[in-house]
Short mmCIF file of C-alpha atoms in Angstrom, two decimals:
data_model
loop_
_atom_site.label_atom_id
_atom_site.label_comp_id
_atom_site.label_asym_id
_atom_site.label_seq_id
_atom_site.Cartn_x
_atom_site.Cartn_y
_atom_site.Cartn_z
CA UNK T 625 115.61 68.47 101.00
CA UNK T 626 112.22 70.37 100.92
CA UNK T 627 112.50 73.74 100.79
CA UNK T 628 110.57 74.24 104.09
CA UNK T 629 112.83 72.86 106.07
CA UNK T 630 115.42 75.00 106.57
CA UNK T 631 112.51 76.92 108.55
CA UNK T 632 111.45 73.95 110.74
CA UNK T 633 115.09 73.94 111.40
CA UNK T 634 115.34 76.59 112.83
CA UNK T 635 112.03 77.21 114.69
CA UNK T 636 112.94 73.96 116.56
CA UNK T 637 116.36 76.22 117.60
CA UNK T 638 115.01 79.41 117.89
CA UNK T 639 111.88 78.53 119.48
CA UNK T 640 112.78 79.98 123.14
CA UNK T 641 113.94 82.76 122.03
CA UNK T 642 110.63 84.09 119.67
CA UNK T 643 108.16 82.27 122.97
CA UNK T 644 110.80 85.36 125.08
CA UNK T 645 110.85 88.21 122.76
CA UNK T 646 107.50 87.81 121.77
CA UNK T 647 104.10 89.33 122.66
CA UNK T 648 101.54 86.82 124.42
CA UNK T 649 98.56 86.77 122.27
CA UNK T 650 101.03 85.56 119.36
CA UNK T 651 102.79 82.95 121.95
CA UNK T 652 99.43 81.20 122.72
CA UNK T 653 98.72 80.75 119.19
CA UNK T 654 102.28 79.69 117.49
CA UNK T 655 102.78 76.03 118.71
CA UNK T 656 99.27 75.09 116.67
CA UNK T 657 100.62 77.31 113.90
CA UNK T 658 104.07 75.60 113.61
CA UNK T 659 102.05 72.25 113.73
CA UNK T 660 99.79 73.70 110.77
CA UNK T 661 103.15 74.87 108.78
CA UNK T 662 105.44 71.17 109.35
CA UNK T 663 102.35 69.50 107.66
CA UNK T 664 100.97 71.96 105.08
CA UNK T 665 105.20 73.04 103.67
CA UNK T 666 104.54 75.57 101.21
CA UNK T 667 102.76 75.72 98.42
CA UNK T 668 103.25 74.39 95.01
CA UNK T 669 102.67 75.55 91.95
CA UNK T 670 100.94 72.32 91.00
CA UNK T 671 98.34 74.20 93.30
CA UNK T 672 95.19 75.89 91.18
CA UNK T 673 95.71 79.04 94.32
CA UNK T 674 99.61 79.22 93.58
CA UNK T 675 99.99 78.16 89.76
CA UNK T 676 101.71 81.46 89.13
CA UNK T 677 103.47 82.37 92.05
CA UNK T 678 106.62 79.91 93.25
CA UNK T 679 106.43 79.94 96.80
CA UNK T 680 108.91 77.93 97.57
CA UNK T 681 111.75 79.80 95.58
CA UNK T 682 110.71 83.26 97.40
CA UNK T 683 112.09 81.64 100.95
CA UNK T 684 115.38 80.46 99.36
CA UNK T 685 117.64 83.32 100.09
CA UNK T 686 119.18 82.97 102.93
CA UNK T 687 117.30 86.06 104.81
CA UNK T 688 118.60 87.06 108.45
CA UNK T 689 115.51 87.29 111.35
CA UNK T 690 115.56 89.71 114.46
CA UNK T 691 114.67 87.26 116.86
CA UNK T 692 116.06 89.60 119.48
CA UNK T 693 114.31 92.15 118.89
CA UNK T 694 116.88 94.32 118.27
CA UNK T 695 116.55 97.92 117.50
CA UNK T 696 117.81 98.96 113.97
CA UNK T 697 119.39 102.30 114.15
CA UNK T 698 116.61 104.18 111.67
CA UNK T 699 114.45 107.39 113.96
CA UNK T 700 111.02 107.10 111.49
CA UNK T 701 110.32 110.49 112.04
CA UNK T 702 113.55 112.13 110.95
CA UNK T 703 114.02 109.83 108.36
CA UNK T 704 110.96 109.10 106.35
CA UNK T 705 107.88 110.95 106.60
CA UNK T 706 105.59 110.66 103.38
CA UNK T 707 103.13 113.54 103.38
CA UNK T 708 100.26 114.00 101.48
CA UNK T 709 99.61 117.34 100.61
CA UNK T 710 96.00 119.12 101.70
CA UNK T 711 95.27 115.45 104.35
CA UNK T 712 95.78 115.47 107.81
CA UNK T 713 96.98 111.86 109.26
CA UNK T 714 97.59 110.23 112.36
CA UNK T 715 101.12 108.93 112.02
CA UNK T 716 102.45 105.88 112.95
CA UNK T 717 105.53 103.50 112.01
CA UNK T 718 106.20 100.05 111.56
CA UNK T 719 110.34 99.61 111.28
CA UNK T 720 110.37 95.67 109.60
CA UNK T 721 107.41 94.02 112.13
CA UNK T 722 108.07 95.71 115.09
CA UNK T 723 105.86 99.04 116.19
CA UNK T 724 107.59 101.95 117.04
CA UNK T 725 106.61 103.58 120.40
CA UNK T 726 104.67 106.41 119.91
CA UNK T 727 103.59 109.61 122.68
CA UNK T 728 100.31 110.03 121.04
CA UNK T 729 96.80 109.92 123.22
CA UNK T 730 93.97 109.32 121.51
CA UNK T 731 90.22 110.16 123.18
CA UNK T 732 87.27 108.12 122.40
CA UNK T 733 88.54 104.67 124.06
CA UNK T 734 90.13 105.06 120.56
CA UNK T 735 93.42 102.01 120.77
CA UNK T 736 96.66 102.33 118.06
CA UNK T 737 99.33 100.79 119.20
CA UNK T 738 101.63 96.96 119.89
CA UNK T 739 99.77 93.54 120.93
CA UNK T 740 101.98 93.46 123.80
CA UNK T 741 100.16 96.55 125.34
CA UNK T 742 96.51 95.11 124.98
CA UNK T 743 96.98 91.74 125.74
CA UNK T 744 93.41 90.86 126.74
CA UNK T 745 91.88 92.83 123.62
CA UNK T 746 93.89 91.03 121.03
CA UNK T 747 93.85 87.97 122.42
CA UNK T 748 90.21 87.92 121.76
CA UNK T 749 90.70 88.34 117.98
CA UNK T 750 93.79 87.49 116.98
CA UNK T 751 93.73 84.25 114.37
CA UNK T 752 89.68 83.54 114.84
CA UNK T 753 89.87 85.07 110.84
CA UNK T 754 93.52 83.86 109.93
CA UNK T 755 93.06 80.01 109.96
CA UNK T 756 96.23 78.27 110.04
CA UNK T 757 95.36 74.86 109.43
CA UNK T 758 94.22 76.67 105.51
CA UNK T 759 96.98 78.17 104.90
CA UNK T 760 100.50 77.54 104.79
CA UNK T 761 102.08 81.15 104.57
CA UNK T 762 99.39 82.19 107.60
CA UNK T 763 100.93 79.16 109.11
CA UNK T 764 104.60 80.43 108.49
CA UNK T 765 103.57 84.03 109.40
CA UNK T 766 101.58 83.12 112.87
CA UNK T 767 104.57 80.70 113.95
CA UNK T 768 107.39 83.83 113.26
CA UNK T 769 105.41 86.85 114.17
CA UNK T 770 106.89 88.42 117.31
CA UNK T 771 105.01 91.34 117.66
CA UNK T 772 101.66 93.47 115.75
CA UNK T 773 99.67 96.44 115.84
CA UNK T 774 96.30 96.74 116.69
CA UNK T 775 94.23 99.34 115.81
CA UNK T 776 90.48 99.36 117.87
CA UNK T 777 87.61 101.85 117.69
CA UNK T 778 84.83 101.41 119.79
CA UNK T 779 81.27 101.55 119.52
CA UNK T 780 79.82 104.39 117.00
CA UNK T 781 83.21 106.26 117.20
CA UNK T 782 84.27 107.98 114.54
CA UNK T 783 87.85 108.30 113.59
CA UNK T 784 87.99 111.87 112.23
CA UNK T 785 91.54 112.12 111.21
CA UNK T 786 92.90 108.92 108.68
CA UNK T 787 94.90 107.28 110.54
CA UNK T 788 98.52 106.26 108.05
CA UNK T 789 100.81 103.69 108.75
CA UNK T 790 104.58 103.32 107.15
CA UNK T 791 106.27 99.90 106.98
CA UNK T 792 109.79 100.88 106.56
CA UNK T 793 111.85 97.38 105.77
CA UNK T 794 115.43 98.63 107.05
CA UNK T 795 118.62 96.40 107.41
CA UNK T 796 121.96 96.05 106.54
CA UNK T 797 121.96 92.69 105.34
CA UNK T 798 119.09 90.25 103.90
CA UNK T 799 115.96 89.97 106.12
CA UNK T 800 113.06 88.42 106.56
CA UNK T 801 109.96 89.91 108.47
CA UNK T 802 107.01 89.30 110.46
CA UNK T 803 104.20 91.72 110.15
CA UNK T 804 100.73 91.51 112.17
CA UNK T 805 98.03 94.07 111.96
CA UNK T 806 94.96 93.88 113.96
CA UNK T 807 91.70 96.39 112.74
CA UNK T 808 87.91 96.02 114.99
CA UNK T 809 86.09 98.64 114.50
CA UNK T 810 83.03 98.13 116.91
CA UNK T 811 78.96 98.39 116.04
CA UNK T 812 79.01 101.73 114.15
CA UNK T 813 81.95 102.54 113.97
CA UNK T 814 84.42 105.09 111.10
CA UNK T 815 87.73 104.85 110.32
CA UNK T 816 90.28 105.20 107.45
CA UNK T 817 93.19 103.51 106.94
CA UNK T 818 95.94 103.69 104.65
CA UNK T 819 99.33 101.84 104.26
CA UNK T 820 102.63 102.47 102.96
CA UNK T 821 105.48 100.34 101.97
CA UNK T 822 109.58 101.76 101.75
CA UNK T 823 112.25 99.92 101.88
CA UNK T 824 115.10 102.06 102.78
CA UNK T 825 118.17 99.83 101.67
CA UNK T 826 119.05 98.19 98.88
CA UNK T 827 119.12 94.74 100.44
CA UNK T 828 116.54 91.82 99.28
CA UNK T 829 113.89 91.92 101.88
CA UNK T 830 111.16 88.95 102.24
CA UNK T 831 108.00 90.68 103.75
CA UNK T 832 105.18 87.88 105.05
CA UNK T 833 102.14 90.26 106.56
CA UNK T 834 98.39 88.74 107.76
CA UNK T 835 95.76 91.32 108.75
CA UNK T 836 92.82 90.97 110.14
CA UNK T 837 89.75 93.36 109.60
CA UNK T 838 86.64 93.14 111.97
CA UNK T 839 83.93 95.89 110.56
CA UNK T 840 80.59 95.40 113.37
CA UNK T 841 77.42 96.47 112.31
CA UNK T 842 76.86 99.31 110.07
CA UNK T 843 80.78 99.59 110.70
CA UNK T 844 82.79 101.92 107.89
CA UNK T 845 85.86 101.13 106.81
CA UNK T 846 88.25 102.31 104.25
CA UNK T 847 91.50 100.41 103.83
CA UNK T 848 94.02 101.99 101.50
CA UNK T 849 97.17 99.98 100.98
CA UNK T 850 100.13 101.81 98.79
CA UNK T 851 103.63 99.51 97.60
CA UNK T 852 106.09 101.50 96.75
CA UNK T 853 109.81 99.37 97.28
CA UNK T 854 112.23 98.41 95.32
CA UNK T 855 113.10 95.05 92.62
CA UNK T 856 114.68 93.50 95.18
CA UNK T 857 111.76 92.84 98.08
CA UNK T 858 109.56 89.65 98.29
CA UNK T 859 105.63 90.63 100.14
CA UNK T 860 103.55 87.82 100.17
CA UNK T 861 100.20 89.48 102.28
CA UNK T 862 97.47 87.93 103.41
CA UNK T 863 94.21 90.09 104.22
CA UNK T 864 91.07 88.70 106.10
CA UNK T 865 88.09 90.49 106.29
CA UNK T 866 84.86 90.12 108.10
CA UNK T 867 81.64 92.34 107.71
CA UNK T 868 78.48 92.45 109.75
CA UNK T 869 75.05 93.67 108.77
CA UNK T 870 74.98 96.92 107.29
CA UNK T 871 78.44 97.69 107.52
CA UNK T 872 80.30 99.03 104.49
CA UNK T 873 83.98 98.45 103.81
CA UNK T 874 86.16 99.53 100.83
CA UNK T 875 89.44 97.73 100.21
CA UNK T 876 92.08 99.19 97.42
CA UNK T 877 95.69 97.75 97.11
CA UNK T 878 98.18 99.55 94.91
CA UNK T 879 101.16 98.19 93.85
CA UNK T 880 103.80 100.66 91.76
CA UNK T 881 106.87 99.48 92.49
CA UNK T 882 107.86 96.13 93.55
CA UNK T 883 109.53 92.89 93.21
CA UNK T 884 107.69 89.68 93.60
CA UNK T 885 104.17 90.58 94.88
CA UNK T 886 101.53 88.10 96.39
CA UNK T 887 98.14 89.68 97.87
CA UNK T 888 94.93 86.86 99.10
CA UNK T 889 91.96 88.85 100.29
CA UNK T 890 89.31 86.93 101.97
CA UNK T 891 86.32 88.66 102.92
CA UNK T 892 83.10 87.06 104.49
CA UNK T 893 80.16 88.61 104.54
CA UNK T 894 78.21 87.51 107.57
CA UNK T 895 75.49 90.09 107.85
CA UNK T 896 72.38 91.32 105.52
CA UNK T 897 72.93 94.88 103.45
CA UNK T 898 76.67 94.75 104.00
CA UNK T 899 78.26 96.13 101.68
CA UNK T 900 81.81 95.24 100.02
CA UNK T 901 84.22 97.44 97.62
CA UNK T 902 87.13 95.69 96.51
CA UNK T 903 89.35 97.15 93.98
CA UNK T 904 93.46 97.16 93.22
CA UNK T 905 95.85 98.08 90.99
CA UNK T 906 99.55 96.96 89.31
CA UNK T 907 101.60 98.88 87.64
CA UNK T 908 104.71 97.14 86.72
CA UNK T 909 107.76 96.22 84.27
CA UNK T 910 110.68 95.38 83.94
CA UNK T 911 110.39 91.24 85.75
CA UNK T 912 108.58 92.84 88.35
CA UNK T 913 105.83 89.92 89.27
CA UNK T 914 102.41 90.98 90.82
CA UNK T 915 100.16 88.23 91.52
CA UNK T 916 96.14 88.98 93.64
CA UNK T 917 93.87 86.15 94.71
CA UNK T 918 90.48 87.34 96.18
CA UNK T 919 87.60 85.64 97.80
CA UNK T 920 84.00 87.70 98.28
CA UNK T 921 82.33 84.49 100.94
CA UNK T 922 78.34 85.59 100.21
CA UNK T 923 77.32 83.81 103.68
CA UNK T 924 73.89 85.08 104.05
CA UNK T 925 71.10 86.89 101.69
CA UNK T 926 71.19 90.90 100.89
CA UNK T 927 75.00 92.25 100.43
CA UNK T 928 76.39 93.49 97.48
CA UNK T 929 79.84 92.97 96.67
CA UNK T 930 81.50 95.30 93.58
CA UNK T 931 85.51 94.15 92.05
CA UNK T 932 87.37 95.74 89.77
CA UNK T 933 91.24 94.95 89.37
CA UNK T 934 93.54 96.88 86.62
CA UNK T 935 97.21 95.86 85.56
CA UNK T 936 99.01 97.64 83.31
CA UNK T 937 102.42 95.77 82.45
CA UNK T 938 105.44 96.82 80.57
CA UNK T 939 108.60 95.01 78.94
CA UNK T 940 109.48 92.08 81.17
CA UNK T 941 106.47 92.08 83.52
CA UNK T 942 104.51 89.49 84.91
CA UNK T 943 100.90 89.74 86.56
CA UNK T 944 98.09 87.64 87.95
CA UNK T 945 94.20 87.83 88.93
CA UNK T 946 91.88 85.12 90.02
CA UNK T 947 89.25 86.39 92.13
CA UNK T 948 86.39 83.55 92.95
CA UNK T 949 83.11 85.58 94.35
CA UNK T 950 80.95 82.48 96.49
CA UNK T 951 77.29 83.19 97.02
CA UNK T 952 76.46 80.42 98.96
CA UNK T 953 72.91 78.22 99.54
CA UNK T 954 69.96 80.91 101.23
CA UNK T 955 71.94 83.68 100.03
CA UNK T 956 69.40 85.45 97.90
CA UNK T 957 69.19 88.83 96.37
CA UNK T 958 73.12 89.40 95.85
CA UNK T 959 74.03 91.40 93.94
CA UNK T 960 77.79 90.98 93.14
CA UNK T 961 80.11 92.39 90.55
CA UNK T 962 83.51 91.61 89.08
CA UNK T 963 85.50 92.99 86.69
CA UNK T 964 89.60 91.95 85.95
CA UNK T 965 91.21 94.36 82.96
CA UNK T 966 94.55 94.29 82.30
CA UNK T 967 97.29 96.23 79.54
CA UNK T 968 100.38 94.29 78.76
CA UNK T 969 102.50 97.16 76.71
CA UNK T 970 104.60 95.07 75.11
CA UNK T 971 104.44 91.55 73.84
CA UNK T 972 107.01 90.39 76.06
CA UNK T 973 104.59 91.04 79.23
CA UNK T 974 102.32 88.16 80.59
CA UNK T 975 99.02 88.19 81.94
CA UNK T 976 97.46 85.73 83.53
CA UNK T 977 93.27 86.57 84.76
CA UNK T 978 91.16 83.54 86.19
CA UNK T 979 87.28 85.56 87.20
CA UNK T 980 85.24 82.54 88.89
CA UNK T 981 81.52 83.00 89.87
CA UNK T 982 80.32 79.58 91.97
CA UNK T 983 76.86 80.82 92.65
CA UNK T 984 74.34 77.97 94.86
CA UNK T 985 70.91 80.14 95.12
CA UNK T 986 68.91 81.37 92.24
CA UNK T 987 67.77 84.66 93.63
CA UNK T 988 70.56 86.74 92.21
CA UNK T 989 72.47 88.75 89.93
CA UNK T 990 76.12 87.82 89.56
CA UNK T 991 78.67 88.74 86.72
CA UNK T 992 81.48 88.85 86.14
CA UNK T 993 84.43 89.43 82.91
CA UNK T 994 88.11 89.62 82.04
CA UNK T 995 90.43 91.60 79.07
CA UNK T 996 93.50 91.27 78.24
CA UNK T 997 94.74 94.05 75.60
CA UNK T 998 97.66 96.01 74.36
CA UNK T 999 97.46 99.96 73.37
CA UNK T 1000 94.73 100.90 71.60
CA UNK T 1001 96.99 101.21 68.11
CA UNK T 1002 93.85 103.41 66.48
CA UNK T 1003 94.35 106.33 69.59
CA UNK T 1004 98.04 106.00 69.39
CA UNK T 1005 97.92 107.00 65.84
CA UNK T 1006 94.80 109.62 66.35
CA UNK T 1007 97.27 111.05 68.80
CA UNK T 1008 99.92 111.12 67.04
CA UNK T 1009 98.20 112.42 63.96
CA UNK T 1010 97.88 115.71 66.66
CA UNK T 1011 101.41 116.28 67.65
CA UNK T 1012 102.01 114.38 70.04
CA UNK T 1013 104.80 111.87 70.62
CA UNK T 1014 104.30 108.37 71.04
CA UNK T 1015 106.24 108.15 74.22
CA UNK T 1016 103.97 110.56 75.42
CA UNK T 1017 100.88 108.77 73.74
CA UNK T 1018 101.36 105.43 75.53
CA UNK T 1019 102.39 107.29 79.05
CA UNK T 1020 98.30 109.18 78.47
CA UNK T 1021 96.81 105.76 77.29
CA UNK T 1022 98.34 104.22 79.89
CA UNK T 1023 97.56 106.84 82.83
CA UNK T 1024 93.81 107.51 81.96
CA UNK T 1025 93.67 103.51 82.22
CA UNK T 1026 94.17 103.11 85.58
CA UNK T 1027 92.16 105.79 86.35
CA UNK T 1028 89.20 103.57 87.42
CA UNK T 1029 90.48 101.85 90.10
CA UNK T 1030 92.23 105.55 91.43
CA UNK T 1031 88.98 107.24 91.21
CA UNK T 1032 87.72 104.51 93.60
CA UNK T 1033 89.32 106.12 96.87
CA UNK T 1034 86.92 108.28 99.15
CA UNK T 1035 89.41 110.75 100.46
CA UNK T 1036 89.92 113.14 97.92
CA UNK T 1037 93.65 115.25 99.17
CA UNK T 1038 94.99 111.06 98.64
CA UNK T 1039 93.50 110.54 95.04
CA UNK T 1040 95.21 113.69 94.05
CA UNK T 1041 98.54 112.27 95.43
CA UNK T 1042 98.09 108.98 93.42
CA UNK T 1043 97.03 110.47 90.24
CA UNK T 1044 100.81 111.91 90.66
CA UNK T 1045 102.23 109.22 91.91
CA UNK T 1046 100.86 106.92 88.99
CA UNK T 1047 102.11 109.90 86.73
CA UNK T 1048 105.82 110.11 87.93
CA UNK T 1049 105.64 106.07 88.30
CA UNK T 1050 105.26 105.92 84.35
CA UNK T 1051 107.45 108.40 83.49
CA UNK T 1052 109.40 106.21 85.54
CA UNK T 1053 111.01 108.99 87.98
CA UNK T 1054 112.68 108.56 90.84
CA UNK T 1055 111.50 111.97 93.16
CA UNK T 1056 110.96 112.85 96.75
CA UNK T 1057 107.82 112.94 98.59
CA UNK T 1058 107.49 116.81 100.05
CA UNK T 1059 109.57 116.01 103.47
CA UNK T 1060 111.04 112.92 102.51
CA UNK T 1061 114.96 112.50 103.11
CA UNK T 1062 114.63 108.44 101.72
CA UNK T 1063 114.14 108.20 98.39
CA UNK T 1064 110.87 107.05 97.28
CA UNK T 1065 112.03 104.50 95.01
#
């Protein structure tokens, strides 16, 4: 039986429930998305884009799905509050794939809320970037998702406080969740968003996620994603971004703890003078697996992109990175740079990296580079000669290696916090956030 057949059968049995308990904008896309998923099926490792991650295997376990939107017994404000010292944020929660209702009132027309409450606005944008005909994970998510989070910032409005979204995975049995996020910044708007993924229970989770970001003319947007779950969690995330003229976007995805993670990021630079900074960092050990695939599409002249990804792999961990910079005909004066640097701390760790350039314009500045290496033996020897124990010397070298990605963060308090978390991660410490009742694994 085809691995996707169980979900095709499930959809046929549960379609009425899906529609009854779903937000209207998602119902409008559901039939077409399911037809695309049925046609595409799960990608296989024979496809170049999925060569290093077995997607079908991720869906093999018997997961439950919460079609009736039953409330899970958790109050996120009591159970979890991941606080960043010295940084005041506007705090929101998603429990599994449901937005947790809040009483907060925002000024200046800013909207942060469920798809259910803003159907007209959501319908205008939802699905226009995330094409279900081209990607089966996006098609699967769109076919089964039932709600989502909308963040909307009107024209020329600056959101002073960073927005913090905590995604909590909570269940007593293995669970499959389908998260959806829509972010719209009108012309001249500015916002910063920190998304933290955590798993509250030790059961297996599979999370599919689709995020669509629209950055209007001269808009400025930062998106920081921090994954800190556990080895029984699988995350399949697709991020789609469209930038208009003069916009400035920073995307920084950091994987500290996971089971299997596959992130796909597609950015369309659609207006001249748009600027993108795309960064990523992964720290993995045991048998953890992290796969990042990026596509930066320079479709118009005079845009800039700077991409930097770093991995540190220990024990039997595996990592993969594939990054494509596409410069379309007529996109003159493009300035695009891509760097992939990777550190294997053991001989058993494996890293696969594939930087790519496709250039169809002749007046551009483009470069890419990739390295895979081990810890510098000369540096280790030098540090040990000065009395630093071997274990401590290894930690210092790995910490210094990833600092370049952390330093791209444009919030000083968050940058300091990440330095602290990265150090704790390398030391293998399981601690608690200052005001957190749940273990940060």
